[in-house]
CSV table of N, CA and C in Angstrom, one decimal:
chain,number,residue,atom,x,y,z
A,1,MET,N,126.1,103.9,99.7
A,1,MET,CA,124.9,103.1,99.8
A,1,MET,C,124.4,102.9,98.4
A,2,THR,N,123.9,101.7,98.2
A,2,THR,CA,123.2,101.4,96.9
A,2,THR,C,121.8,102.0,96.9
A,3,PRO,N,121.2,102.1,95.7
A,3,PRO,CA,119.8,102.6,95.7
A,3,PRO,C,118.9,101.8,96.6
A,4,LYS,N,119.0,100.4,96.6
A,4,LYS,CA,118.2,99.6,97.4
A,4,LYS,C,118.4,99.9,98.9
A,5,GLU,N,119.7,100.1,99.3
A,5,GLU,CA,120.0,100.4,100.7
A,5,GLU,C,119.4,101.7,101.1
A,6,ILE,N,119.4,102.7,100.2
A,6,ILE,CA,118.9,104.0,100.5
A,6,ILE,C,117.4,103.9,100.8
A,7,VAL,N,116.7,103.2,99.9
A,7,VAL,CA,115.2,103.0,100.1
A,7,VAL,C,114.9,102.3,101.3
A,8,GLN,N,115.7,101.2,101.6
A,8,GLN,CA,115.5,100.5,102.9
A,8,GLN,C,115.7,101.4,104.1
A,9,GLU,N,116.7,102.3,104.0
A,9,GLU,CA,116.9,103.2,105.1
A,9,GLU,C,115.8,104.2,105.3
A,10,LEU,N,115.2,104.6,104.2
A,10,LEU,CA,114.0,105.5,104.2
A,10,LEU,C,112.9,104.9,105.1
A,11,TYR,N,112.6,103.6,104.8
A,11,TYR,CA,111.5,103.0,105.5
A,11,TYR,C,111.7,102.2,106.7
A,12,ALA,N,112.8,101.5,106.8
A,12,ALA,CA,113.1,100.6,107.9
A,12,ALA,C,113.7,101.4,109.1
A,13,ASN,N,114.4,102.5,108.8
A,13,ASN,CA,115.1,103.2,109.9
A,13,ASN,C,114.6,104.6,110.1
A,14,ASP,N,113.4,104.9,109.7
A,14,ASP,CA,112.8,106.2,110.0
A,14,ASP,C,113.4,107.4,109.2
A,15,GLY,N,114.0,107.0,108.0
A,15,GLY,CA,114.6,108.0,107.2
A,15,GLY,C,113.7,109.1,106.6
A,16,LEU,N,112.4,108.7,106.6
A,16,LEU,CA,111.4,109.7,106.0
A,16,LEU,C,111.2,110.9,106.9
A,17,ARG,N,111.6,110.7,108.2
A,17,ARG,CA,111.4,111.9,109.2
A,17,ARG,C,112.8,112.5,109.4
A,18,ASN,N,113.8,112.1,108.8
A,18,ASN,CA,115.2,112.6,109.0
A,18,ASN,C,115.6,113.6,107.9
A,19,ARG,N,115.4,114.9,108.1
A,19,ARG,CA,115.7,115.9,107.1
A,19,ARG,C,117.1,115.8,106.6
A,20,ASP,N,118.1,115.6,107.5
A,20,ASP,CA,119.5,115.6,107.1
A,20,ASP,C,119.7,114.4,106.1
A,21,PHE,N,119.2,113.2,106.4
A,21,PHE,CA,119.3,112.1,105.6
A,21,PHE,C,118.6,112.3,104.2
A,22,LEU,N,117.4,112.8,104.3
A,22,LEU,CA,116.7,113.1,103.0
A,22,LEU,C,117.4,114.2,102.2
A,23,ASN,N,118.0,115.2,102.8
A,23,ASN,CA,118.7,116.2,102.1
A,23,ASN,C,119.9,115.6,101.3
A,24,ASP,N,120.5,114.6,101.9
A,24,ASP,CA,121.7,113.9,101.3
A,24,ASP,C,121.3,113.0,100.2
A,25,VAL,N,120.1,112.3,100.3
A,25,VAL,CA,119.8,111.3,99.3
A,25,VAL,C,118.8,111.8,98.2
A,26,LEU,N,118.2,113.0,98.4
A,26,LEU,CA,117.3,113.5,97.3
A,26,LEU,C,118.1,114.4,96.4
A,27,HIS,N,117.9,114.2,95.1
A,27,HIS,CA,118.5,115.0,94.1
A,27,HIS,C,117.9,116.4,94.2
A,28,ASP,N,118.6,117.5,93.9
A,28,ASP,CA,118.0,118.8,94.0
A,28,ASP,C,116.8,119.0,93.1
A,29,ASN,N,116.7,118.2,92.0
A,29,ASN,CA,115.5,118.3,91.1
A,29,ASN,C,114.5,117.2,91.3
A,30,VAL,N,114.5,116.5,92.4
A,30,VAL,CA,113.6,115.4,92.6
A,30,VAL,C,112.2,115.8,92.5
A,31,LEU,N,111.4,114.9,91.9
A,31,LEU,CA,109.9,115.1,91.9
A,31,LEU,C,109.3,113.8,92.2
A,32,LEU,N,108.3,113.9,93.1
A,32,LEU,CA,107.5,112.7,93.5
A,32,LEU,C,106.0,113.0,93.0
A,33,GLU,N,105.5,112.0,92.2
A,33,GLU,CA,104.1,112.1,91.8
A,33,GLU,C,103.4,111.1,92.7
A,34,TRP,N,102.5,111.6,93.5
A,34,TRP,CA,101.9,110.8,94.5
A,34,TRP,C,100.4,110.8,94.3
A,35,HIS,N,99.8,109.7,94.0
A,35,HIS,CA,98.4,109.5,93.8
A,35,HIS,C,97.8,109.1,95.2
A,36,SER,N,97.1,110.0,95.8
A,36,SER,CA,96.6,109.8,97.2
A,36,SER,C,95.1,109.9,97.2
A,37,SER,N,94.6,109.8,98.4
A,37,SER,CA,93.1,110.0,98.5
A,37,SER,C,92.7,111.4,98.2
A,38,GLU,N,93.7,112.3,98.2
A,38,GLU,CA,93.4,113.7,97.9
A,38,GLU,C,93.6,114.0,96.4
A,39,GLY,N,93.9,113.0,95.6
A,39,GLY,CA,94.2,113.2,94.2
A,39,GLY,C,95.7,113.2,94.0
A,40,LEU,N,96.1,113.7,92.8
A,40,LEU,CA,97.5,113.7,92.5
A,40,LEU,C,98.2,114.9,93.2
A,41,LEU,N,99.3,114.5,93.9
A,41,LEU,CA,100.2,115.5,94.6
A,41,LEU,C,101.5,115.4,93.9
A,42,VAL,N,102.1,116.5,93.6
A,42,VAL,CA,103.5,116.6,93.1
A,42,VAL,C,104.4,117.3,94.1
A,43,LYS,N,105.4,116.6,94.5
A,43,LYS,CA,106.2,117.1,95.6
A,43,LYS,C,107.7,117.2,95.1
A,44,ASP,N,108.3,118.4,95.4
A,44,ASP,CA,109.7,118.6,95.1
A,44,ASP,C,110.5,118.4,96.3
A,45,LYS,N,111.8,118.7,96.2
A,45,LYS,CA,112.7,118.5,97.4
A,45,LYS,C,112.2,119.3,98.6
A,46,LYS,N,111.9,120.6,98.4
A,46,LYS,CA,111.5,121.4,99.6
A,46,LYS,C,110.3,120.8,100.2
A,47,SER,N,109.3,120.4,99.5
A,47,SER,CA,108.0,119.9,100.1
A,47,SER,C,108.2,118.6,100.7
A,48,LEU,N,109.2,117.8,100.2
A,48,LEU,CA,109.5,116.5,100.8
A,48,LEU,C,110.2,116.7,102.2
A,49,LEU,N,111.1,117.7,102.2
A,49,LEU,CA,111.8,118.0,103.5
A,49,LEU,C,110.8,118.6,104.5
A,50,ASP,N,109.8,119.4,104.0
A,50,ASP,CA,108.8,119.9,104.9
A,50,ASP,C,107.9,118.8,105.4
A,51,LEU,N,107.6,117.8,104.6
A,51,LEU,CA,106.8,116.7,105.0
A,51,LEU,C,107.5,115.9,106.1
A,52,ALA,N,108.9,115.8,106.0
A,52,ALA,CA,109.6,115.1,107.0
A,52,ALA,C,109.5,115.8,108.4
A,53,THR,N,109.5,117.1,108.4
A,53,THR,CA,109.3,117.9,109.6
A,53,THR,C,107.9,117.7,110.1
A,54,GLU,N,106.9,117.7,109.2
A,54,GLU,CA,105.5,117.6,109.7
A,54,GLU,C,105.3,116.2,110.3
A,55,LEU,N,105.9,115.2,109.7
A,55,LEU,CA,105.8,113.8,110.3
A,55,LEU,C,106.4,113.7,111.7
A,56,LYS,N,107.6,114.3,111.8
A,56,LYS,CA,108.3,114.3,113.1
A,56,LYS,C,107.6,115.1,114.1
A,57,ASP,N,106.9,116.2,113.7
A,57,ASP,CA,106.2,117.0,114.7
A,57,ASP,C,104.9,116.4,115.1
A,58,ASN,N,104.3,115.6,114.3
A,58,ASN,CA,102.9,115.1,114.6
A,58,ASN,C,102.9,113.6,115.0
A,59,PHE,N,104.0,112.9,114.9
A,59,PHE,CA,104.0,111.5,115.3
A,59,PHE,C,105.1,111.2,116.2
A,60,SER,N,104.8,110.6,117.4
A,60,SER,CA,105.9,110.2,118.3
A,60,SER,C,106.5,108.9,117.8
A,61,ILE,N,105.7,108.1,117.2
A,61,ILE,CA,106.2,106.9,116.5
A,61,ILE,C,105.8,106.9,115.1
A,62,PHE,N,106.6,106.5,114.2
A,62,PHE,CA,106.3,106.4,112.8
A,62,PHE,C,107.1,105.3,112.2
A,63,ASN,N,106.4,104.1,112.0
A,63,ASN,CA,107.1,102.9,111.5
A,63,ASN,C,106.5,102.5,110.1
A,64,SER,N,107.4,101.8,109.4
A,64,SER,CA,107.0,101.3,108.1
A,64,SER,C,107.2,99.8,108.1
A,65,GLU,N,106.2,99.0,107.7
A,65,GLU,CA,106.3,97.6,107.5
A,65,GLU,C,106.6,97.3,106.0
A,66,ILE,N,107.8,96.9,105.7
A,66,ILE,CA,108.2,96.7,104.3
A,66,ILE,C,107.6,95.3,103.9
A,67,LEU,N,106.8,95.3,102.8
A,67,LEU,CA,106.3,94.0,102.4
A,67,LEU,C,107.1,93.5,101.2
A,68,HIS,N,107.5,94.3,100.3
A,68,HIS,CA,108.3,94.0,99.1
A,68,HIS,C,109.3,95.1,98.9
A,69,LEU,N,110.5,94.7,98.5
A,69,LEU,CA,111.6,95.6,98.2
A,69,LEU,C,112.4,95.0,97.0
A,70,ILE,N,112.2,95.6,95.8
A,70,ILE,CA,112.8,95.0,94.6
A,70,ILE,C,113.7,96.1,93.9
A,71,SER,N,114.9,95.7,93.6
A,71,SER,CA,115.8,96.7,92.9
A,71,SER,C,116.2,96.1,91.6
A,72,GLU,N,116.3,97.0,90.6
A,72,GLU,CA,116.7,96.7,89.3
A,72,GLU,C,117.4,97.9,88.7
A,73,ASN,N,118.7,97.8,88.4
A,73,ASN,CA,119.5,98.9,87.8
A,73,ASN,C,119.3,100.2,88.7
A,74,ASP,N,118.8,101.3,88.2
A,74,ASP,CA,118.7,102.5,89.0
A,74,ASP,C,117.3,102.7,89.5
A,75,SER,N,116.5,101.7,89.6
A,75,SER,CA,115.1,101.8,90.1
A,75,SER,C,114.9,100.8,91.3
A,76,VAL,N,114.1,101.3,92.3
A,76,VAL,CA,113.7,100.5,93.4
A,76,VAL,C,112.2,100.6,93.6
A,77,SER,N,111.6,99.4,93.7
A,77,SER,CA,110.1,99.4,94.0
A,77,SER,C,109.9,98.8,95.4
A,78,ILE,N,108.9,99.4,96.1
A,78,ILE,CA,108.7,99.0,97.5
A,78,ILE,C,107.2,99.0,97.7
A,79,THR,N,106.7,98.1,98.5
A,79,THR,CA,105.3,98.1,99.0
A,79,THR,C,105.5,98.1,100.5
A,80,PHE,N,104.6,98.9,101.2
A,80,PHE,CA,104.8,99.0,102.6
A,80,PHE,C,103.5,99.6,103.3
A,81,ASN,N,103.4,99.4,104.5
A,81,ASN,CA,102.4,99.9,105.4
A,81,ASN,C,103.0,100.9,106.4
A,82,HIS,N,102.3,102.0,106.5
A,82,HIS,CA,102.8,103.0,107.5
A,82,HIS,C,101.9,102.9,108.8
A,83,PHE,N,102.6,102.9,109.9
A,83,PHE,CA,101.9,102.9,111.2
A,83,PHE,C,102.4,104.1,112.0
A,84,GLY,N,101.6,104.7,112.8
A,84,GLY,CA,102.0,105.9,113.6
A,84,GLY,C,101.2,106.0,114.8
A,85,ALA,N,101.9,106.7,115.8
A,85,ALA,CA,101.2,107.1,117.1
A,85,ALA,C,101.4,108.6,117.2
A,86,SER,N,100.3,109.2,117.3
A,86,SER,CA,100.3,110.7,117.3
A,86,SER,C,100.9,111.2,118.6
A,87,ILE,N,101.3,112.4,118.6
A,87,ILE,CA,101.9,113.1,119.8
A,87,ILE,C,100.8,113.0,121.0
A,88,GLU,N,99.6,113.3,120.6
A,88,GLU,CA,98.5,113.3,121.6
A,88,GLU,C,98.1,111.9,122.2
A,89,ASN,N,98.4,110.9,121.4
A,89,ASN,CA,98.0,109.5,121.8
A,89,ASN,C,99.1,108.6,121.5
A,90,GLN,N,100.2,108.7,122.3
A,90,GLN,CA,101.4,108.0,122.0
A,90,GLN,C,101.4,106.5,122.2
A,91,LYS,N,100.4,106.0,122.9
A,91,LYS,CA,100.3,104.6,123.2
A,91,LYS,C,99.5,103.8,122.1
A,92,ASP,N,98.9,104.5,121.2
A,92,ASP,CA,98.0,103.9,120.2
A,92,ASP,C,98.6,103.9,118.9
A,93,LEU,N,99.3,102.8,118.5
A,93,LEU,CA,99.9,102.7,117.2
A,93,LEU,C,98.9,102.2,116.2
A,94,ILE,N,98.6,103.0,115.1
A,94,ILE,CA,97.5,102.7,114.2
A,94,ILE,C,98.1,102.6,112.8
A,95,LEU,N,97.4,101.8,111.9
A,95,LEU,CA,97.8,101.8,110.5
A,95,LEU,C,97.3,103.0,109.9
A,96,ILE,N,98.2,103.8,109.3
A,96,ILE,CA,97.9,105.0,108.6
A,96,ILE,C,97.5,104.8,107.1
A,97,GLY,N,98.2,103.9,106.5
A,97,GLY,CA,97.9,103.7,105.1
A,97,GLY,C,98.8,102.6,104.5
A,98,ARG,N,98.4,102.2,103.3
A,98,ARG,CA,99.1,101.2,102.5
A,98,ARG,C,99.7,101.9,101.2
A,99,PHE,N,100.9,101.6,100.9
A,99,PHE,CA,101.6,102.3,99.9
A,99,PHE,C,102.4,101.4,98.9
A,100,ILE,N,102.6,101.9,97.7
A,100,ILE,CA,103.5,101.3,96.8
A,100,ILE,C,104.3,102.5,96.1
A,101,ALA,N,105.6,102.3,96.0
A,101,ALA,CA,106.4,103.4,95.4
A,101,ALA,C,107.5,102.8,94.5
A,102,ILE,N,107.8,103.6,93.5
A,102,ILE,CA,108.9,103.3,92.7
A,102,ILE,C,109.8,104.5,92.7
A,103,TRP,N,111.1,104.3,93.0
A,103,TRP,CA,112.0,105.4,93.1
A,103,TRP,C,113.1,105.2,92.0
A,104,GLU,N,113.4,106.3,91.3
A,104,GLU,CA,114.4,106.2,90.3
A,104,GLU,C,115.6,107.1,90.8
A,105,PHE,N,116.8,106.6,90.5
A,105,PHE,CA,118.0,107.2,91.0
A,105,PHE,C,118.9,107.7,89.8
A,106,GLU,N,119.6,108.8,90.1
A,106,GLU,CA,120.6,109.3,89.2
A,106,GLU,C,121.8,109.7,90.1
A,107,ASN,N,123.0,109.2,89.7
A,107,ASN,CA,124.2,109.5,90.5
A,107,ASN,C,124.0,109.1,92.0
A,108,ASN,N,123.3,108.0,92.3
A,108,ASN,CA,123.0,107.5,93.6
A,108,ASN,C,122.2,108.5,94.5
A,109,LYS,N,121.4,109.3,93.8
A,109,LYS,CA,120.4,110.2,94.5
A,109,LYS,C,119.0,110.0,93.9
A,110,ILE,N,118.0,110.1,94.7
A,110,ILE,CA,116.6,109.9,94.2
A,110,ILE,C,116.2,111.1,93.3
A,111,ILE,N,115.9,110.8,92.1
A,111,ILE,CA,115.6,111.9,91.1
A,111,ILE,C,114.1,111.9,90.8
A,112,LYS,N,113.4,110.8,90.9
A,112,LYS,CA,112.0,110.7,90.5
A,112,LYS,C,111.3,109.6,91.4
A,113,GLY,N,110.1,109.9,91.8
A,113,GLY,CA,109.3,108.9,92.5
A,113,GLY,C,107.9,108.9,92.0
A,114,TYR,N,107.3,107.7,92.1
A,114,TYR,CA,105.9,107.5,91.7
A,114,TYR,C,105.3,106.7,92.9
A,115,GLN,N,104.2,107.2,93.5
A,115,GLN,CA,103.7,106.6,94.7
A,115,GLN,C,102.2,106.6,94.6
A,116,ILE,N,101.6,105.5,95.1
A,116,ILE,CA,100.1,105.3,95.2
A,116,ILE,C,99.9,104.9,96.7
A,117,SER,N,98.9,105.6,97.3
A,117,SER,CA,98.6,105.2,98.7
A,117,SER,C,97.1,105.1,98.8
A,118,ARG,N,96.7,104.3,99.8
A,118,ARG,CA,95.3,104.2,100.2
A,118,ARG,C,95.3,104.3,101.7
A,119,PRO,N,94.4,105.1,102.2
A,119,PRO,CA,94.2,105.2,103.7
A,119,PRO,C,93.8,103.8,104.3
A,120,ALA,N,94.1,103.6,105.5
A,120,ALA,CA,93.7,102.4,106.2
A,120,ALA,C,92.2,102.3,106.4
């Protein structure tokens, strides 16, 4: 897969909740700098894999609406909206947040990410 295809798989096909897929595409030394409503979060591979489990455990549905997907060399930029339905309320799909992310690749694996999010 190309870097653009990997990022598309993350968001279009629920790859964010798929630990096996993430384990394959994340570099062992990956770091994500995430500016969220909680401030700056820095996530490594283990914490990203743990986040995948948390999302799978808490949301029966978790979709991303891709707004922009741009690839240049070993970097991919994406803007997207996350929607989810909780386990407790599976019929109510709500907008969770709006995001922009830039992913950098090394040897076809994600090595660095920068993300900004805003709650809905």
